[in-house]
Short mmCIF file of C-alpha atoms in Angstrom, two decimals:
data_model
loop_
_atom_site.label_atom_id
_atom_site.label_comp_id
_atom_site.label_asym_id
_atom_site.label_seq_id
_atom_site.Cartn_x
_atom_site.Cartn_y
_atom_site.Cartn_z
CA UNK I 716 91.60 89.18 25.86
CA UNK I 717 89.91 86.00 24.90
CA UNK I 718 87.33 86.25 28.48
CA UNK I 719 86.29 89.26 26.41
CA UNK I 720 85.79 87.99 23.59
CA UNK I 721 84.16 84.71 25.19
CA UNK I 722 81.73 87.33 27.30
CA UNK I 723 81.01 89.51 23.97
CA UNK I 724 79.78 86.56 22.10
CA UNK I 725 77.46 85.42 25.26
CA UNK I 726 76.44 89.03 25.75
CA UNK I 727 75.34 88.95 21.71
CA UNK I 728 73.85 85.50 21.65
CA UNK I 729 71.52 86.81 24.88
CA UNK I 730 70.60 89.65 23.19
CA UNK I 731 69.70 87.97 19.53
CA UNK I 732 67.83 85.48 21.83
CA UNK I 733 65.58 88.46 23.56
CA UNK I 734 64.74 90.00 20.09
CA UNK I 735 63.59 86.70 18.77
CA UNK I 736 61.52 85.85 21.82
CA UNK I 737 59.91 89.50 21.58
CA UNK I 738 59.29 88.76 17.62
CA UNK I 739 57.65 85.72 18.71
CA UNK I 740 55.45 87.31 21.52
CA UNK I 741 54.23 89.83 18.81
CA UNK I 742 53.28 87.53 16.18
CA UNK I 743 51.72 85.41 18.51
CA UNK I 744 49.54 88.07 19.69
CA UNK I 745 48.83 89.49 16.21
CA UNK I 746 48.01 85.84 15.31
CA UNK I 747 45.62 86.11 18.36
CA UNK I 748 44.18 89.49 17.53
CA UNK I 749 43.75 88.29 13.89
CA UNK I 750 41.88 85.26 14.95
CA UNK I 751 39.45 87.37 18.07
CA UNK I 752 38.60 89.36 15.17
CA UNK I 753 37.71 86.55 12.36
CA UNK I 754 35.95 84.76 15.28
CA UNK I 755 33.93 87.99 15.85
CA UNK I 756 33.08 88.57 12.47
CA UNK I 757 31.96 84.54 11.65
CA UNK I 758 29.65 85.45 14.92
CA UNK I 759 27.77 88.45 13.34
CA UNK I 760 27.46 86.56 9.79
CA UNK I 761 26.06 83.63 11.52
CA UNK I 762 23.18 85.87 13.71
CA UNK I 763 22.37 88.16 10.48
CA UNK I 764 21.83 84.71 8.78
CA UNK I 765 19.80 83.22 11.74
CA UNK I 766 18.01 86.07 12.24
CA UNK I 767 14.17 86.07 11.29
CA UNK I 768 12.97 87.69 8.02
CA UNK I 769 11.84 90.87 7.87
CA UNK I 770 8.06 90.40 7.89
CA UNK I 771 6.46 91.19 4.20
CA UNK I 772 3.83 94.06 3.97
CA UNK I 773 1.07 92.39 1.29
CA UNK I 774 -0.90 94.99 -0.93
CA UNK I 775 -3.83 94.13 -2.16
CA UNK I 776 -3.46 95.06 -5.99
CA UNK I 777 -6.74 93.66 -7.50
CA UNK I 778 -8.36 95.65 -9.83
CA UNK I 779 -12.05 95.78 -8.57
CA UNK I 780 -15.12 96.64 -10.20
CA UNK I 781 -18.34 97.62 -9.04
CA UNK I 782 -19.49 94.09 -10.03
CA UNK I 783 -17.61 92.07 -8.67
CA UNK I 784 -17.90 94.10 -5.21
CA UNK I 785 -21.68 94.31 -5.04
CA UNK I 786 -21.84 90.75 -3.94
CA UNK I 787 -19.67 91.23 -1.08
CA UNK I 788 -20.93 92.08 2.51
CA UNK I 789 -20.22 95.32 4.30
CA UNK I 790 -17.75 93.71 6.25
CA UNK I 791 -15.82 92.26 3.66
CA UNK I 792 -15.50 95.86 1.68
CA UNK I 793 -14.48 97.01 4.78
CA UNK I 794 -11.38 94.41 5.19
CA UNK I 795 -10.88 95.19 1.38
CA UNK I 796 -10.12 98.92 2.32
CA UNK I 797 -7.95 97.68 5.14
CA UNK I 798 -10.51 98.64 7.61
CA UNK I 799 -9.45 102.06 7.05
CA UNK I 800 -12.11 104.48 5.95
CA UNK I 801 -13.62 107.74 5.97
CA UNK I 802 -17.43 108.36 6.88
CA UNK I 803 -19.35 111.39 6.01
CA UNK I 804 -22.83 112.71 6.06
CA UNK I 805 -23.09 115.37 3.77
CA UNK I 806 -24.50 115.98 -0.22
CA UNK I 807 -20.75 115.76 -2.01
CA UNK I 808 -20.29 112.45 -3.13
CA UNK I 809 -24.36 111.89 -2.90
CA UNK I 810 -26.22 110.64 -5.95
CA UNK I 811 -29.64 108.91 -6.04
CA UNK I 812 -30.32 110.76 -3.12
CA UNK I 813 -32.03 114.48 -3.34
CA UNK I 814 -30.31 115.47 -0.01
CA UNK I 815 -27.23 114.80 2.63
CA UNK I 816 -26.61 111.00 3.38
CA UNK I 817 -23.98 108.84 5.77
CA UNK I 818 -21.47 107.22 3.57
CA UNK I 819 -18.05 105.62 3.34
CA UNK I 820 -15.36 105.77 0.72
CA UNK I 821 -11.62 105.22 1.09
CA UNK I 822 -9.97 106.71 -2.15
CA UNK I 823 -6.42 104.97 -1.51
CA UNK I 824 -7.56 101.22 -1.49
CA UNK I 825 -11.10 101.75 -3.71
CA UNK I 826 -10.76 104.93 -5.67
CA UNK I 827 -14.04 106.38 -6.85
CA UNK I 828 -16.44 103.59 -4.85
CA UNK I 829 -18.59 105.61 -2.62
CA UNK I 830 -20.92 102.68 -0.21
CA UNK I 831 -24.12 103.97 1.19
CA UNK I 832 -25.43 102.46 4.13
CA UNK I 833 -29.62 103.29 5.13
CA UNK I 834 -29.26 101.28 8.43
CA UNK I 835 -27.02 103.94 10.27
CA UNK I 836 -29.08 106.95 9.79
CA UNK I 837 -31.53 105.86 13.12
CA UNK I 838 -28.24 105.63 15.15
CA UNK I 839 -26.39 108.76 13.57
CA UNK I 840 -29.26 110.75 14.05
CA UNK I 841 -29.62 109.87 17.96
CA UNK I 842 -26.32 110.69 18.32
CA UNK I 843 -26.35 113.68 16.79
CA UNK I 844 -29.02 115.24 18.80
CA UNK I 845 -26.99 114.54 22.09
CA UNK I 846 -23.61 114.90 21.37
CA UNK I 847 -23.10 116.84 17.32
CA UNK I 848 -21.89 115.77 14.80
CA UNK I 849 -18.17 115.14 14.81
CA UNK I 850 -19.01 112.69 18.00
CA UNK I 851 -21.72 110.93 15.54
CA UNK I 852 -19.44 109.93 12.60
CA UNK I 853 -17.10 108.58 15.25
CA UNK I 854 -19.49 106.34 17.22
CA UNK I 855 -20.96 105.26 13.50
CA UNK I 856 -17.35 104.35 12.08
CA UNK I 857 -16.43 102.55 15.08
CA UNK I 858 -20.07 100.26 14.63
CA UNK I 859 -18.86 99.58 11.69
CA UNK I 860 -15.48 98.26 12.20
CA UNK I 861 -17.47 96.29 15.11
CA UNK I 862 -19.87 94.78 12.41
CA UNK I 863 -23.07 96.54 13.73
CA UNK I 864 -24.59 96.88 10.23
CA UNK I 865 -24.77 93.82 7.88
CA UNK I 866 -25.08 95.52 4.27
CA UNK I 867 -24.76 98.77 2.33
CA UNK I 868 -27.55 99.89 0.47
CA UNK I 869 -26.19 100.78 -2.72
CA UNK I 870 -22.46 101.57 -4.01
CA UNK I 871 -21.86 104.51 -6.48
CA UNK I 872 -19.08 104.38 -9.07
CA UNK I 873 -17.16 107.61 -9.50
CA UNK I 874 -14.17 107.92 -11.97
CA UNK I 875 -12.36 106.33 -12.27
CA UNK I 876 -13.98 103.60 -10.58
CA UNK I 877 -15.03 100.64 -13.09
CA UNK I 878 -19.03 98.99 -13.09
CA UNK I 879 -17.23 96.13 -15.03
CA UNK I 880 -14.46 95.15 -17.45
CA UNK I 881 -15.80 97.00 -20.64
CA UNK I 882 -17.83 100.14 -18.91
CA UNK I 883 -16.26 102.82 -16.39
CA UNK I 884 -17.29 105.55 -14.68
CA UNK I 885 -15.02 108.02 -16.84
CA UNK I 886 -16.74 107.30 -19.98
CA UNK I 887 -19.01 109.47 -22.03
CA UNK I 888 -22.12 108.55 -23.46
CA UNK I 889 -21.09 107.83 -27.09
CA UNK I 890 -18.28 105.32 -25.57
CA UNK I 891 -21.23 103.86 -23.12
CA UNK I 892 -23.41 103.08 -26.02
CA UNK I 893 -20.69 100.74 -28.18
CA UNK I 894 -21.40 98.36 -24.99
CA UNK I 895 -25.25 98.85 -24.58
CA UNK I 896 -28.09 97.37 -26.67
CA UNK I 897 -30.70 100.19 -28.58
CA UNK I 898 -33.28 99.59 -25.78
CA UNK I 899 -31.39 100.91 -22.87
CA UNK I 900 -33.58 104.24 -23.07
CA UNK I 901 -32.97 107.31 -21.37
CA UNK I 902 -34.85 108.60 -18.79
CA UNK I 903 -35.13 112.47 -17.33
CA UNK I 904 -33.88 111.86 -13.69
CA UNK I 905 -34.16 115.64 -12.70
CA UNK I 906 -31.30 117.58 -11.14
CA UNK I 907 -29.47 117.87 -14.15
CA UNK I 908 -29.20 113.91 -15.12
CA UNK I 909 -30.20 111.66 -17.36
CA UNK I 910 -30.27 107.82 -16.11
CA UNK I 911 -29.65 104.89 -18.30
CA UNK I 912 -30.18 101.39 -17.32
CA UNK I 913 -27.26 98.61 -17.74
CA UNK I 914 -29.53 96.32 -16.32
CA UNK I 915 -31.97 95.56 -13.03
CA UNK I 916 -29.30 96.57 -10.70
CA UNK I 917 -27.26 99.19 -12.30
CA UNK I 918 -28.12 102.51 -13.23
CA UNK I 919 -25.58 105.22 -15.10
CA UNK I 920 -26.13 108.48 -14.68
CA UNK I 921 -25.16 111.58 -16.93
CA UNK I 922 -24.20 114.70 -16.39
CA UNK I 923 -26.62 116.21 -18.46
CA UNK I 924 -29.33 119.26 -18.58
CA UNK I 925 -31.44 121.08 -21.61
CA UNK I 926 -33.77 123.77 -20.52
CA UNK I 927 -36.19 122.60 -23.38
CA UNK I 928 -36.59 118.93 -21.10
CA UNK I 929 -36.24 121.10 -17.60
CA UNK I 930 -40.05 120.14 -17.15
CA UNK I 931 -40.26 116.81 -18.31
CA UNK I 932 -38.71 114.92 -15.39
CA UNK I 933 -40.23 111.45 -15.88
CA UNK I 934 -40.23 111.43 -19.55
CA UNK I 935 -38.22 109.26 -21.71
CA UNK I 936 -35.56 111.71 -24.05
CA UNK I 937 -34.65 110.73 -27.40
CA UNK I 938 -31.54 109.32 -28.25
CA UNK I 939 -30.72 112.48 -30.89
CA UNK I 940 -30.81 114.87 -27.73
CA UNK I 941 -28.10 112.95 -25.82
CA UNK I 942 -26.00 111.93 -29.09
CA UNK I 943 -25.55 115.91 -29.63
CA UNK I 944 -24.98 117.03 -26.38
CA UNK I 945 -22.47 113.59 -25.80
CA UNK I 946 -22.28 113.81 -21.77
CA UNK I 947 -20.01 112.52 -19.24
CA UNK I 948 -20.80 109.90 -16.92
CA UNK I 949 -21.20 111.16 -13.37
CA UNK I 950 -21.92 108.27 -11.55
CA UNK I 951 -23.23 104.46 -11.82
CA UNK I 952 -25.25 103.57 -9.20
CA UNK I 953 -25.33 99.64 -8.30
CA UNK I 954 -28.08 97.78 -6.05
CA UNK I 955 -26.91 94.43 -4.57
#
């Protein structure tokens, strides 16, 4: 009787012993599991923080007037409108002109600026007559982007494009005259406007036609006819 007891007690203290040892083997591969996984996650913190910054898009968010970009060269209105751009020959957007002219305009990055440019017309036009005209606005806007022409002939303001701080092109004429002097006269341009001079360079014209002045292109209108009739702008044309 007391061998079994002697061999129950060694069979119980083997098999407390075994249960301990397998708790031990488990928490020591828990512990391990825990610290693969801490070790993992330190890893990806770390390469998120080394990894380089995102680059940063810049937009250009200046405010520009026709002023201050009639000084600049072609090129540099180009890089302005992110040498993006669309080119056109046609009589839309045209003022000054009678007919269709090759111009640029990009409506995203300089809304309402419209650039003219004289010096393409030889090379659109040679184009043109050999391979039409979809092939002729390409070749001309790729020239450009290349730097083939130096300077634009004139820029046109559109609304709600500015000529400077205190005059834009969305005006009317009463709200052109608080910023003008009394001897900025009007002048009969024809083809239903009336110009008015801001100064050398800049001219404004209005939408504007009377069938009692249709026959006086040239002539100087009073300032009663265009006070009644109180036109929009339609353009302002700039020189450089």
């Amino acid at each position: 009787m007391r061998k079994i007891s002697i061999t129950l007690c060694l069979i119980f203290i083997c098999l407390t012993v075994c249960g301990c040892s397998s708790r031990d083997e488990s928490a020591i591969l828990s512990s391990s599991d825990t610290t693969a996984s801490a070790e993992a996650a330190a890893e990806t913190v770390t390469e998120e923080a080394t990894a380089a910054p995102a680059e940063e898009i810049t937009v250009d968010e200046t405010e520009y007037t026709a002023e201050s970009l009639i000084s600049k060269s072609l090129t540099e209105i180009i890089e302005i409108m992110g040498n993006d751009f669309e080119v056109e020959y046609s009589s839309e957007r045209v003022i000054y002109y009678t007919g269709a002219v090759l111009y640029m305009y990009n409506d995203e990055t300089l809304p309402g600026f419209v650039s003219f440019i004289d010096d393409v017309f030889s090379d659109y036009n040679q184009i043109f007559e050999s391979e039409g005209k979809d092939r002729a606005l390409e070749e001309i806007k790729e020239n450009l982007l290349n730097g083939a022409y130096d300077n634009f002939t004139f820029m046109a303001a559109y609304s709600p494009a500015k000529y400077n701080d205190t005059i834009s092109a969305d005006m009317d004429y009463d709200e052109v005259q608080s910023e003008l002097d009394n001897n900025n006269r009007l002048f009969n341009a024809g083809a239903g406007y009336v110009t008015q001079d801001i100064n050398e360079t800049a001219t404004i014209y209005y939408d504007y036609f009377d069938e009692q002045y249709a026959y006086d292109v040239g002539d100087y209108l009073p300032a009663e006819v265009m006070e009644n009739a109180n036109p929009n702008i339609k353009a302002i044309v700039v020189f450089p």
